[in-house]
mmCIF file of N, CA and C in Angstrom:
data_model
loop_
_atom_site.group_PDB
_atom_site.id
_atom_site.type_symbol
_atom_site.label_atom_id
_atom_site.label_comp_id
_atom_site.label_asym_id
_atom_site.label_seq_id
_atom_site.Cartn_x
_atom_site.Cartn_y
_atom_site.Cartn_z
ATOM 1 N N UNK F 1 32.875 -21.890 7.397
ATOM 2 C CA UNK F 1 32.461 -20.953 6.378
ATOM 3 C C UNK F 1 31.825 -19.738 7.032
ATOM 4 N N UNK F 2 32.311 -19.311 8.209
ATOM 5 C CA UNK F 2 31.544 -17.958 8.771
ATOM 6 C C UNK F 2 31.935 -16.962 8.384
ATOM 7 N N UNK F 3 30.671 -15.828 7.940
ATOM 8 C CA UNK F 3 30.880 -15.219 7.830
ATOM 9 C C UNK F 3 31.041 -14.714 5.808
ATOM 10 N N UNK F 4 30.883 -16.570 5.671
ATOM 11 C CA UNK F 4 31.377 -16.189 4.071
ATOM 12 C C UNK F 4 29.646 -16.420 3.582
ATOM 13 N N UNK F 5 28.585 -16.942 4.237
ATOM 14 C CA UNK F 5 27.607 -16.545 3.456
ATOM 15 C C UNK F 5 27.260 -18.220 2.589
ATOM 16 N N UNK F 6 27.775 -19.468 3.188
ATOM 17 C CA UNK F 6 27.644 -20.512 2.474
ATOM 18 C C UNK F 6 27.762 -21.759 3.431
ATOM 19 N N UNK F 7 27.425 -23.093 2.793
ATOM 20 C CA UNK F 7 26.673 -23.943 3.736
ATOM 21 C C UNK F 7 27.478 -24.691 4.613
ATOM 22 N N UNK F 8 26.864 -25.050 5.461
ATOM 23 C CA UNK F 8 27.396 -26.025 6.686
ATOM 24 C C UNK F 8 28.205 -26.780 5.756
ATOM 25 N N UNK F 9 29.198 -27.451 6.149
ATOM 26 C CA UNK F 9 30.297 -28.299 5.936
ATOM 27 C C UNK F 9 30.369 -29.632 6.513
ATOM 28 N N UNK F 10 30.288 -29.340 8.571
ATOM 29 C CA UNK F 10 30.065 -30.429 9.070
ATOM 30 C C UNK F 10 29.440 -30.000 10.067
ATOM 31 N N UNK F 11 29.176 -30.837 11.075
ATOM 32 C CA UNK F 11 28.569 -30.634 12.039
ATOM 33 C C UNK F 11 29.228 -29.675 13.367
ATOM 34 N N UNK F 12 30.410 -29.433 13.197
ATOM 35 C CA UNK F 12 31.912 -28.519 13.451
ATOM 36 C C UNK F 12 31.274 -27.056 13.138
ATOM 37 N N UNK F 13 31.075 -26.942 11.701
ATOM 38 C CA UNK F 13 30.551 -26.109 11.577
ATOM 39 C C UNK F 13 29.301 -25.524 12.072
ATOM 40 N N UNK F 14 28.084 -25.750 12.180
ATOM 41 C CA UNK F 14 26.937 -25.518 13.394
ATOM 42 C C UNK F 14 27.057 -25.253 14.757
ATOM 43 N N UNK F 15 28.288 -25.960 15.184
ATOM 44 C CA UNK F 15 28.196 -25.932 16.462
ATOM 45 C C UNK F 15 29.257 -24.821 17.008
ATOM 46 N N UNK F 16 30.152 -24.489 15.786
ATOM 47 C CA UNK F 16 30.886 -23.087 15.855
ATOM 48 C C UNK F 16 29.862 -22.282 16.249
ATOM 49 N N UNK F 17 28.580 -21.965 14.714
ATOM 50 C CA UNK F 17 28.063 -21.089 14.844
ATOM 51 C C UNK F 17 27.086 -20.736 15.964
ATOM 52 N N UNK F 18 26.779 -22.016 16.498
ATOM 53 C CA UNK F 18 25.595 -22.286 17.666
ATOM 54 C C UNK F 18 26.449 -21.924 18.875
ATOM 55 N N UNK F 19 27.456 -21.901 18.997
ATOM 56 C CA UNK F 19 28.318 -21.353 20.390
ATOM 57 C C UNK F 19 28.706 -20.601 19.912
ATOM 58 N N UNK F 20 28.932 -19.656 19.320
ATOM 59 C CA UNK F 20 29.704 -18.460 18.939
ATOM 60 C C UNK F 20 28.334 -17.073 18.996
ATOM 61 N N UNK F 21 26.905 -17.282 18.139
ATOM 62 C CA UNK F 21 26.477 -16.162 18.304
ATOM 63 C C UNK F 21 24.858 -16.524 18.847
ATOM 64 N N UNK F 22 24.486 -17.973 18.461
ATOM 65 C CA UNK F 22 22.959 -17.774 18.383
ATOM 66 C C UNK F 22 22.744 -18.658 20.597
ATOM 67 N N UNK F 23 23.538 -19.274 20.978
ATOM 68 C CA UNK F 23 23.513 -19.558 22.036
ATOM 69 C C UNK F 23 24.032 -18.510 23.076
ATOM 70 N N UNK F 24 24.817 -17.437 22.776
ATOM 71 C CA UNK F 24 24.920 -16.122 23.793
ATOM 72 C C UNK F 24 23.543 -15.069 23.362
ATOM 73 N N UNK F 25 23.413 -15.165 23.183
ATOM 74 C CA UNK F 25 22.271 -14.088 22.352
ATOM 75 C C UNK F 25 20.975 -15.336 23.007
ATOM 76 N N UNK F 26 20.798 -15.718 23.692
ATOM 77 C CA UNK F 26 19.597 -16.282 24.542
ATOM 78 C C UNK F 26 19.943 -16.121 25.824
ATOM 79 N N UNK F 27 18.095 -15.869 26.177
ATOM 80 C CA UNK F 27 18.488 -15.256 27.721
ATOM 81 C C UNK F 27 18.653 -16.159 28.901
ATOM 82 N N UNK F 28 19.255 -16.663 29.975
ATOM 83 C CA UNK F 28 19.223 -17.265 30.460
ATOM 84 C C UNK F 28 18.283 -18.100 30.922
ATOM 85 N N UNK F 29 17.069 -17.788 31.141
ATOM 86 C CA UNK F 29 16.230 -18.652 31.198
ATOM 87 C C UNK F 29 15.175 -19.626 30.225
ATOM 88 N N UNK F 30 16.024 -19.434 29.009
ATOM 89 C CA UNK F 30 15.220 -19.871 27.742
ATOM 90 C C UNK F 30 15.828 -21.746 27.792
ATOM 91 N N UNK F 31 14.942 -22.370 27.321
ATOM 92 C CA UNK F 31 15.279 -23.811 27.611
ATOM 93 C C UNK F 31 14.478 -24.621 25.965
ATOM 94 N N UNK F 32 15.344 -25.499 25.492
ATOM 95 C CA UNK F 32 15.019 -25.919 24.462
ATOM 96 C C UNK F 32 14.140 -27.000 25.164
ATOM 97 N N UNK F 33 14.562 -27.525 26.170
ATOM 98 C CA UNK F 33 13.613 -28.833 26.716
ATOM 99 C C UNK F 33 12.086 -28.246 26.797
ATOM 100 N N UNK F 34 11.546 -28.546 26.855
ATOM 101 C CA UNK F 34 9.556 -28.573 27.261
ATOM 102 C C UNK F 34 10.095 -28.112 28.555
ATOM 103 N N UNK F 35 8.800 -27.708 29.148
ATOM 104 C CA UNK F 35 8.205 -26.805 30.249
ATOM 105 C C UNK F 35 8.163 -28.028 31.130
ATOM 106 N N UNK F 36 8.172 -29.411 31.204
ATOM 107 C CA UNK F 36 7.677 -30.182 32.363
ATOM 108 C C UNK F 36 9.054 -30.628 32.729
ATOM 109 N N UNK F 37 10.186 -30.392 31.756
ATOM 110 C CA UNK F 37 11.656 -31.185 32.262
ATOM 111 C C UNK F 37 12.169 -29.585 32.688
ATOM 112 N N UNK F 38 11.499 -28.989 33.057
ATOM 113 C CA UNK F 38 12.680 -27.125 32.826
ATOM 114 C C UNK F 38 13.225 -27.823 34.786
ATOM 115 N N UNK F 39 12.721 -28.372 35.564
ATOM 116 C CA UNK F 39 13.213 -28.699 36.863
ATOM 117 C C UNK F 39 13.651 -29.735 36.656
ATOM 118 N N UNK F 40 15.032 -29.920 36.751
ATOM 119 C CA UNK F 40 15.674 -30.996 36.218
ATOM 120 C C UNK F 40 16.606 -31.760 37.532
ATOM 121 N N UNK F 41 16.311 -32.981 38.151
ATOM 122 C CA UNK F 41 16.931 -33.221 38.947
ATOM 123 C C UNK F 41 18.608 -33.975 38.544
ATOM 124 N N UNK F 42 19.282 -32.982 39.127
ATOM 125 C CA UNK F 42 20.958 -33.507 38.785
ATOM 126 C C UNK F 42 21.285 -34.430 38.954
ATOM 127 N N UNK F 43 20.767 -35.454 39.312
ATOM 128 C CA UNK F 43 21.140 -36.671 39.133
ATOM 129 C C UNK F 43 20.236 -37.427 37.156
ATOM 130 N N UNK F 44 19.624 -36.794 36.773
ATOM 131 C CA UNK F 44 18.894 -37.105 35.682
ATOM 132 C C UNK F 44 20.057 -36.848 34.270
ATOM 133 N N UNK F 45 20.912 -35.803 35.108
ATOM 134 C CA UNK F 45 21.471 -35.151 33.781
ATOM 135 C C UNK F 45 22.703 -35.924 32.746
ATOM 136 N N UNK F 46 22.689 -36.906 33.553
ATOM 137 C CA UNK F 46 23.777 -38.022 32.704
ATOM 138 C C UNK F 46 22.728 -38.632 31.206
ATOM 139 N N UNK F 47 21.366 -38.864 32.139
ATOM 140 C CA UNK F 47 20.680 -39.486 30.962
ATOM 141 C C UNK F 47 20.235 -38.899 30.148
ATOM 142 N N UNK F 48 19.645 -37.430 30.647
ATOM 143 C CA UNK F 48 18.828 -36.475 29.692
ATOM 144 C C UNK F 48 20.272 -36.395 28.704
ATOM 145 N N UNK F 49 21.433 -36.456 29.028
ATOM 146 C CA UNK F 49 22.526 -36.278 28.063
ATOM 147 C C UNK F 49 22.465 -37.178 27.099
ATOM 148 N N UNK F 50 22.410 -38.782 27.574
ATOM 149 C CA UNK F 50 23.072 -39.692 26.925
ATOM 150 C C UNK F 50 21.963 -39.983 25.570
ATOM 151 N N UNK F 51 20.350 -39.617 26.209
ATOM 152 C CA UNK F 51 19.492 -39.620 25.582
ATOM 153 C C UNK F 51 18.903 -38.409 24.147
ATOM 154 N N UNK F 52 19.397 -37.077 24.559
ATOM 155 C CA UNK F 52 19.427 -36.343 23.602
ATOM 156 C C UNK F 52 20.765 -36.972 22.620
ATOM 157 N N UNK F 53 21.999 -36.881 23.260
ATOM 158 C CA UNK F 53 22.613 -37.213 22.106
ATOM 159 C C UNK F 53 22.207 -38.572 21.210
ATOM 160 N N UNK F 54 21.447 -39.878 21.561
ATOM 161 C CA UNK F 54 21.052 -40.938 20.908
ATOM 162 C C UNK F 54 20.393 -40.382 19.668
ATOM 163 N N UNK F 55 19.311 -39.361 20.414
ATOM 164 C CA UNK F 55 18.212 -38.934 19.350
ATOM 165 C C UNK F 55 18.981 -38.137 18.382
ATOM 166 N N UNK F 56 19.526 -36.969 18.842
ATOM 167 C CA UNK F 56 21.015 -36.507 17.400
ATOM 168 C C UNK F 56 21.652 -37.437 16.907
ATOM 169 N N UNK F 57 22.409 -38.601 16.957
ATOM 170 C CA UNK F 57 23.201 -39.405 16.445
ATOM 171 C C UNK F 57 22.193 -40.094 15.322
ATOM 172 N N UNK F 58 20.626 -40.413 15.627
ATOM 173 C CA UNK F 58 19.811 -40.974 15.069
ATOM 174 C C UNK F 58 19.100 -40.288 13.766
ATOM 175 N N UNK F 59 19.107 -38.922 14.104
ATOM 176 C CA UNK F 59 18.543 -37.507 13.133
ATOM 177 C C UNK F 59 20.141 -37.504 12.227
ATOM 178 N N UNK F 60 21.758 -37.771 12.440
ATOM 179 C CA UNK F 60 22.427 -37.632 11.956
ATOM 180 C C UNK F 60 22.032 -38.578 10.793
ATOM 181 N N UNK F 61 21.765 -39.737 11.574
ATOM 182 C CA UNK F 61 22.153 -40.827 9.971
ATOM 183 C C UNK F 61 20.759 -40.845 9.034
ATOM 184 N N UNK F 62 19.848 -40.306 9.605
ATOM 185 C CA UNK F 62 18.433 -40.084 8.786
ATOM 186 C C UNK F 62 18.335 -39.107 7.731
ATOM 187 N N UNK F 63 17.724 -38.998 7.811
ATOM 188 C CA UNK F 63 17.227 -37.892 6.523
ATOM 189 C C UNK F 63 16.568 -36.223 6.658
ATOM 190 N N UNK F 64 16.211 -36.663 8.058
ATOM 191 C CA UNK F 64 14.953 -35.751 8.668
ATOM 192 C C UNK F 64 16.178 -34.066 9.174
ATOM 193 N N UNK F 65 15.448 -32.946 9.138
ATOM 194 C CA UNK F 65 16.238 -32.044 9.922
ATOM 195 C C UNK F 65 16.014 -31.334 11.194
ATOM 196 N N UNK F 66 15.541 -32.582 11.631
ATOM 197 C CA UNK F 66 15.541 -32.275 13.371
ATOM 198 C C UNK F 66 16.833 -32.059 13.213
ATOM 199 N N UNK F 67 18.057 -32.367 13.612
ATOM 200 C CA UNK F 67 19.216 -32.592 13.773
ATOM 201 C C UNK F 67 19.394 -31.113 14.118
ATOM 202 N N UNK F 68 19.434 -30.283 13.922
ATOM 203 C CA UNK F 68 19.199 -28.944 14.201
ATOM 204 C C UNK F 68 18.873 -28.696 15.604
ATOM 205 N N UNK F 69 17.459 -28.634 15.737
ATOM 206 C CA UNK F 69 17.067 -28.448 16.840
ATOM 207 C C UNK F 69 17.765 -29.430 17.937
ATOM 208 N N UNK F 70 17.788 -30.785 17.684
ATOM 209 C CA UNK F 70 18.464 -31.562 18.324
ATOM 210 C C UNK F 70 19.745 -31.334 18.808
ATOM 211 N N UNK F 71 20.455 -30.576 18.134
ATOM 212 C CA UNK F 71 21.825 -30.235 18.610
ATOM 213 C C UNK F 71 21.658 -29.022 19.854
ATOM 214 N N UNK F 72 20.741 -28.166 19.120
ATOM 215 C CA UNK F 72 20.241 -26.693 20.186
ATOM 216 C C UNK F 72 19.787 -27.805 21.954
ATOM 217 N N UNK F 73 19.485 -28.820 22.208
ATOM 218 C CA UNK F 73 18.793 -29.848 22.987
ATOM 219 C C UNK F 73 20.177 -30.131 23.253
ATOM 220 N N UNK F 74 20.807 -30.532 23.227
ATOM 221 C CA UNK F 74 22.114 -31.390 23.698
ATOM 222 C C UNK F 74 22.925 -30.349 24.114
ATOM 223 N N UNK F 75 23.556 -29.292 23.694
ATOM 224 C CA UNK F 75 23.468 -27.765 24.212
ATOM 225 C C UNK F 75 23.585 -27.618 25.490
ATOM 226 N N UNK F 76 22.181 -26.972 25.419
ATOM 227 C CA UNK F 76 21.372 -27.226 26.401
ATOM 228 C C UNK F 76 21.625 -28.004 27.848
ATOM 229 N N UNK F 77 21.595 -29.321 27.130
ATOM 230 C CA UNK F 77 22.023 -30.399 28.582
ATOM 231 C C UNK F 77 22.898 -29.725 29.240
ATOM 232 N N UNK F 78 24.101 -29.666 28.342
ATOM 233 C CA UNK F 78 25.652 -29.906 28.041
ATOM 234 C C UNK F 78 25.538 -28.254 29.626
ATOM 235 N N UNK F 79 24.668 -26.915 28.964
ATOM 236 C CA UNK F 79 25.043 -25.547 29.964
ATOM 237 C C UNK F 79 24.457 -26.019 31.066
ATOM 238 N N UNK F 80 23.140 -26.710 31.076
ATOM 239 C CA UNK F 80 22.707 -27.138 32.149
ATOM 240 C C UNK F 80 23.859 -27.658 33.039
ATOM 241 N N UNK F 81 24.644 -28.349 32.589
ATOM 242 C CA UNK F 81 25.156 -29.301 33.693
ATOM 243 C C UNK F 81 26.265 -28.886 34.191
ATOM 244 N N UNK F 82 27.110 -27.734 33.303
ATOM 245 C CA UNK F 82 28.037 -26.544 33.384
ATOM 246 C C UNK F 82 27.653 -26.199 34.509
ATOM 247 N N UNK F 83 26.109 -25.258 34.332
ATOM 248 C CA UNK F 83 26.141 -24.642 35.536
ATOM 249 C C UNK F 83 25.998 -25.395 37.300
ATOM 250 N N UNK F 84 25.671 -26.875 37.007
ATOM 251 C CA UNK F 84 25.198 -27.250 38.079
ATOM 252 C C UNK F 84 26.941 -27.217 38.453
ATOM 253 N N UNK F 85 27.484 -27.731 37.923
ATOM 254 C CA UNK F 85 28.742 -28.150 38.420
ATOM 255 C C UNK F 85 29.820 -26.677 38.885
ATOM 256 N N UNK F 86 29.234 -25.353 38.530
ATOM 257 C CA UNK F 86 29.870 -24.045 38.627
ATOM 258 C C UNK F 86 29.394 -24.025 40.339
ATOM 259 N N UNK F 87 27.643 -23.896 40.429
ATOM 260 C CA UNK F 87 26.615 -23.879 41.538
ATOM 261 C C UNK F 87 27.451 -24.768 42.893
ATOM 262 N N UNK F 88 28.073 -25.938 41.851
ATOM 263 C CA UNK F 88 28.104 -26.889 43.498
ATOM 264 C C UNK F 88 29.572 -26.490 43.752
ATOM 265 N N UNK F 89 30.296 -26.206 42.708
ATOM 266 C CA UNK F 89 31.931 -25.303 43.640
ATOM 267 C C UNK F 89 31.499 -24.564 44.332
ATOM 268 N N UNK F 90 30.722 -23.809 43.854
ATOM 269 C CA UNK F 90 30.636 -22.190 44.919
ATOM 270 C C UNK F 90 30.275 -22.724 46.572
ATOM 271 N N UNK F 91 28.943 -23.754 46.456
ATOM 272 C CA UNK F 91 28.296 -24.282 47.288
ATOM 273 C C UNK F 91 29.703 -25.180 48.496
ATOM 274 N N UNK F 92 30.460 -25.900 47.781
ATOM 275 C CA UNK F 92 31.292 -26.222 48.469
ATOM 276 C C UNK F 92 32.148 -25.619 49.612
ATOM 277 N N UNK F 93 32.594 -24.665 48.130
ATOM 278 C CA UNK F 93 33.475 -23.543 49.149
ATOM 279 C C UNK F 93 32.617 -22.939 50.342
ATOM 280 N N UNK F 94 31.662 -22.193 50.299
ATOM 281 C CA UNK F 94 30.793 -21.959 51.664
ATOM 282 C C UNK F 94 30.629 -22.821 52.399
ATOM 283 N N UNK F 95 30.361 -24.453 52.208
ATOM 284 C CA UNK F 95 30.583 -25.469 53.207
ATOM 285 C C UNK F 95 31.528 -25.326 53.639
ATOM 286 N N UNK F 96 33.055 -25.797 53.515
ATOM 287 C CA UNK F 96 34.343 -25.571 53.501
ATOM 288 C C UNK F 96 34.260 -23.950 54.515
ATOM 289 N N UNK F 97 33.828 -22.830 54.397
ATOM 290 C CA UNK F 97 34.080 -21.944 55.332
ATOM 291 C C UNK F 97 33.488 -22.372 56.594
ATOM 292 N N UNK F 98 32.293 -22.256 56.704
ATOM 293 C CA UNK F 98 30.892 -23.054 57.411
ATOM 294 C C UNK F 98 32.119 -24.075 58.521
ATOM 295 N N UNK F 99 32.610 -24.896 57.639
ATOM 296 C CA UNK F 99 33.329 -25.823 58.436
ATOM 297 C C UNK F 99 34.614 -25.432 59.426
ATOM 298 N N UNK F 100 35.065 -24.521 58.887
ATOM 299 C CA UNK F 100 36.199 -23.719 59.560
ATOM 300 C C UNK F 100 36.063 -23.199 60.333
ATOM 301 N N UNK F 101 34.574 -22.599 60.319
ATOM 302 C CA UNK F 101 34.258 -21.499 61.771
ATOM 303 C C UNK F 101 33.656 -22.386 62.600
ATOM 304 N N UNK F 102 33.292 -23.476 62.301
ATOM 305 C CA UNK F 102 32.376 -24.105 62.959
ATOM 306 C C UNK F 102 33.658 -25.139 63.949
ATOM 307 N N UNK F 103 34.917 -25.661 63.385
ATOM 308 C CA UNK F 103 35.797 -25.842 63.957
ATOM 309 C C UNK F 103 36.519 -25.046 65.338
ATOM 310 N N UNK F 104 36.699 -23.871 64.859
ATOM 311 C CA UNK F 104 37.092 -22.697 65.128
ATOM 312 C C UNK F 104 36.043 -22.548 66.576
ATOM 313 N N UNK F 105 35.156 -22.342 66.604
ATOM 314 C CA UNK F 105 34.351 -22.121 67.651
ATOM 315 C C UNK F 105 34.416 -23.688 68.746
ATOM 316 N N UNK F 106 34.153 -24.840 68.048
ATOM 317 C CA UNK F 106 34.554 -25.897 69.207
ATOM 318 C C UNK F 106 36.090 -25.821 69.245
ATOM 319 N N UNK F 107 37.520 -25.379 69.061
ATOM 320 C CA UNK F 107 38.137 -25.440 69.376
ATOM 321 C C UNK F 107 38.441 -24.562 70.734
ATOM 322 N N UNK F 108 37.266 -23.227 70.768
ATOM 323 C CA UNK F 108 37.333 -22.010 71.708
ATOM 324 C C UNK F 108 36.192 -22.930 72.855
ATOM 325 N N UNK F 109 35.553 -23.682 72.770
ATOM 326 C CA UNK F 109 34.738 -24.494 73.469
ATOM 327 C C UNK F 109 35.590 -25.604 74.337
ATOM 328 N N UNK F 110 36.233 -26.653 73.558
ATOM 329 C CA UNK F 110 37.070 -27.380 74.281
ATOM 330 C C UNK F 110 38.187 -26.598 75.526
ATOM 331 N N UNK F 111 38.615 -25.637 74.594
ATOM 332 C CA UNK F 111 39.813 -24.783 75.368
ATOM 333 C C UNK F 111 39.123 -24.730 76.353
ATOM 334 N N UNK F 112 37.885 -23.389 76.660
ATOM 335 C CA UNK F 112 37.420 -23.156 77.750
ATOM 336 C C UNK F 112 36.951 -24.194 79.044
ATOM 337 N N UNK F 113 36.524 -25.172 78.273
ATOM 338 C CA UNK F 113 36.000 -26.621 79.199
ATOM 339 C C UNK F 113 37.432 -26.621 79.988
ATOM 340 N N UNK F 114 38.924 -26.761 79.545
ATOM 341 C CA UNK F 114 39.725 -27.459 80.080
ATOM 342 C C UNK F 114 40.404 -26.251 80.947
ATOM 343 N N UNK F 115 40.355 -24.982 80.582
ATOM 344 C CA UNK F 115 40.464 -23.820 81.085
ATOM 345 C C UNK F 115 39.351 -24.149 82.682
ATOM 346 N N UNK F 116 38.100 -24.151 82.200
ATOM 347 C CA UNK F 116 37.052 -24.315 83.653
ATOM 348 C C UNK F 116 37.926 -25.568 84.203
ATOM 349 N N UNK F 117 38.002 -26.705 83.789
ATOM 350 C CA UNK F 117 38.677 -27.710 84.402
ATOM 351 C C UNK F 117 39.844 -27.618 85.331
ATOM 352 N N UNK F 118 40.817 -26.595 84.869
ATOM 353 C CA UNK F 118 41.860 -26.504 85.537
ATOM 354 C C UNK F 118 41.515 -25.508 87.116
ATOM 355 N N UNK F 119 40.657 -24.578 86.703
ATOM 356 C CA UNK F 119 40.262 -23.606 87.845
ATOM 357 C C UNK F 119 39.629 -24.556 89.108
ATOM 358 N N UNK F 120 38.421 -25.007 88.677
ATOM 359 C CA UNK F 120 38.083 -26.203 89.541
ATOM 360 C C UNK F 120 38.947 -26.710 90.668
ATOM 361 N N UNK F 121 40.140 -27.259 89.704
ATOM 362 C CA UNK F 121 40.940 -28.358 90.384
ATOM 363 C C UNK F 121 41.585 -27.602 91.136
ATOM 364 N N UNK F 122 41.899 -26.400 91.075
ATOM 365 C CA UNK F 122 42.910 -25.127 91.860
ATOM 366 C C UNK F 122 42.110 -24.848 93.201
ATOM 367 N N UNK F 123 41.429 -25.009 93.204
ATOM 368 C CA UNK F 123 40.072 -24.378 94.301
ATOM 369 C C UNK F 123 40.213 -25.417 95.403
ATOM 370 N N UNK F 124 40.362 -24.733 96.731
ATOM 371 C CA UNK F 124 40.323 -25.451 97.892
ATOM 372 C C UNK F 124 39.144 -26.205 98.448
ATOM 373 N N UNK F 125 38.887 -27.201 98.965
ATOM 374 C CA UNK F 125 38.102 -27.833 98.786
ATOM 375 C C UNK F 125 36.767 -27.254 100.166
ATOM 376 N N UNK F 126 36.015 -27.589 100.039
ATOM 377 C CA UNK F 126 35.237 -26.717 101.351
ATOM 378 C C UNK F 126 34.969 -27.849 102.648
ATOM 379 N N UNK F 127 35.633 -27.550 103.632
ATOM 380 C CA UNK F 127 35.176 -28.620 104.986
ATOM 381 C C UNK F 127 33.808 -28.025 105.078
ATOM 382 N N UNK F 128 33.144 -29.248 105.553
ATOM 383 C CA UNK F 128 31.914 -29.058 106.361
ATOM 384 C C UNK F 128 32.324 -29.501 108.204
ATOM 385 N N UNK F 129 31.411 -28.479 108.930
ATOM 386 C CA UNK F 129 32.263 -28.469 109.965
ATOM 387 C C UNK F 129 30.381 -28.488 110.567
#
């Protein structure tokens, strides 16, 4: 119903409107979680997921209208974990270079060792007299 001025339908509907204008229109650093979870260790984020959505599924079948805010919370998780997973491609790929040059340079290392190796062996040997 966007745009027409009349009520949620389903929960389809909210979450149109919650990704379409009122979740770009926040600034990146705005966080529905409290101030003590805003450092969130990535390994947490399966549960902080599994756990906001319990508490929405629970506000669904109730009466109460958290469900709202609760959805803005699950969100939330949901960009959180977007971005970790955007963060650790990028992060990869620079490993992945990192690794190439770092190849790249012991391959110019070995060479030279076997390069010195061969000169060595060319070299006449010195009498002591």
């Amino acid at each position: 119903m966007r745009g027409v001025g009349g009520p949620l339908l389903c929960i389809a509907d909210l979450l149109s409107d919650v990704g379409g204008e009122f979740v770009s229109d926040l600034p990146e650093s705005s966080s529905i979680v409290g101030s003590d979870e805003a450092v969130v260790n990535p390994s947490d984020l399966q549960t902080i997921f599994e756990e906001n959505y319990n508490e929405l599924e629970q506000s669904l079948k109730g009466n109460d209208h958290s469900w709202t805010a609760l959805t803005l919370k699950l969100c939330t998780a949901l960009e959180t974990a977007d971005k970790l997973i955007q963060s650790t491609g990028s992060n990869v790929e620079s490993l992945a270079e990192n690794i190439h040059v770092l190849e790249t340079i012991l391959t110019r290392g070995d060479s030279t060792v076997e390069k010195a190796k061969d000169v060595l062996n060319t070299m006449p040997e010195k009498k002591n007299y």
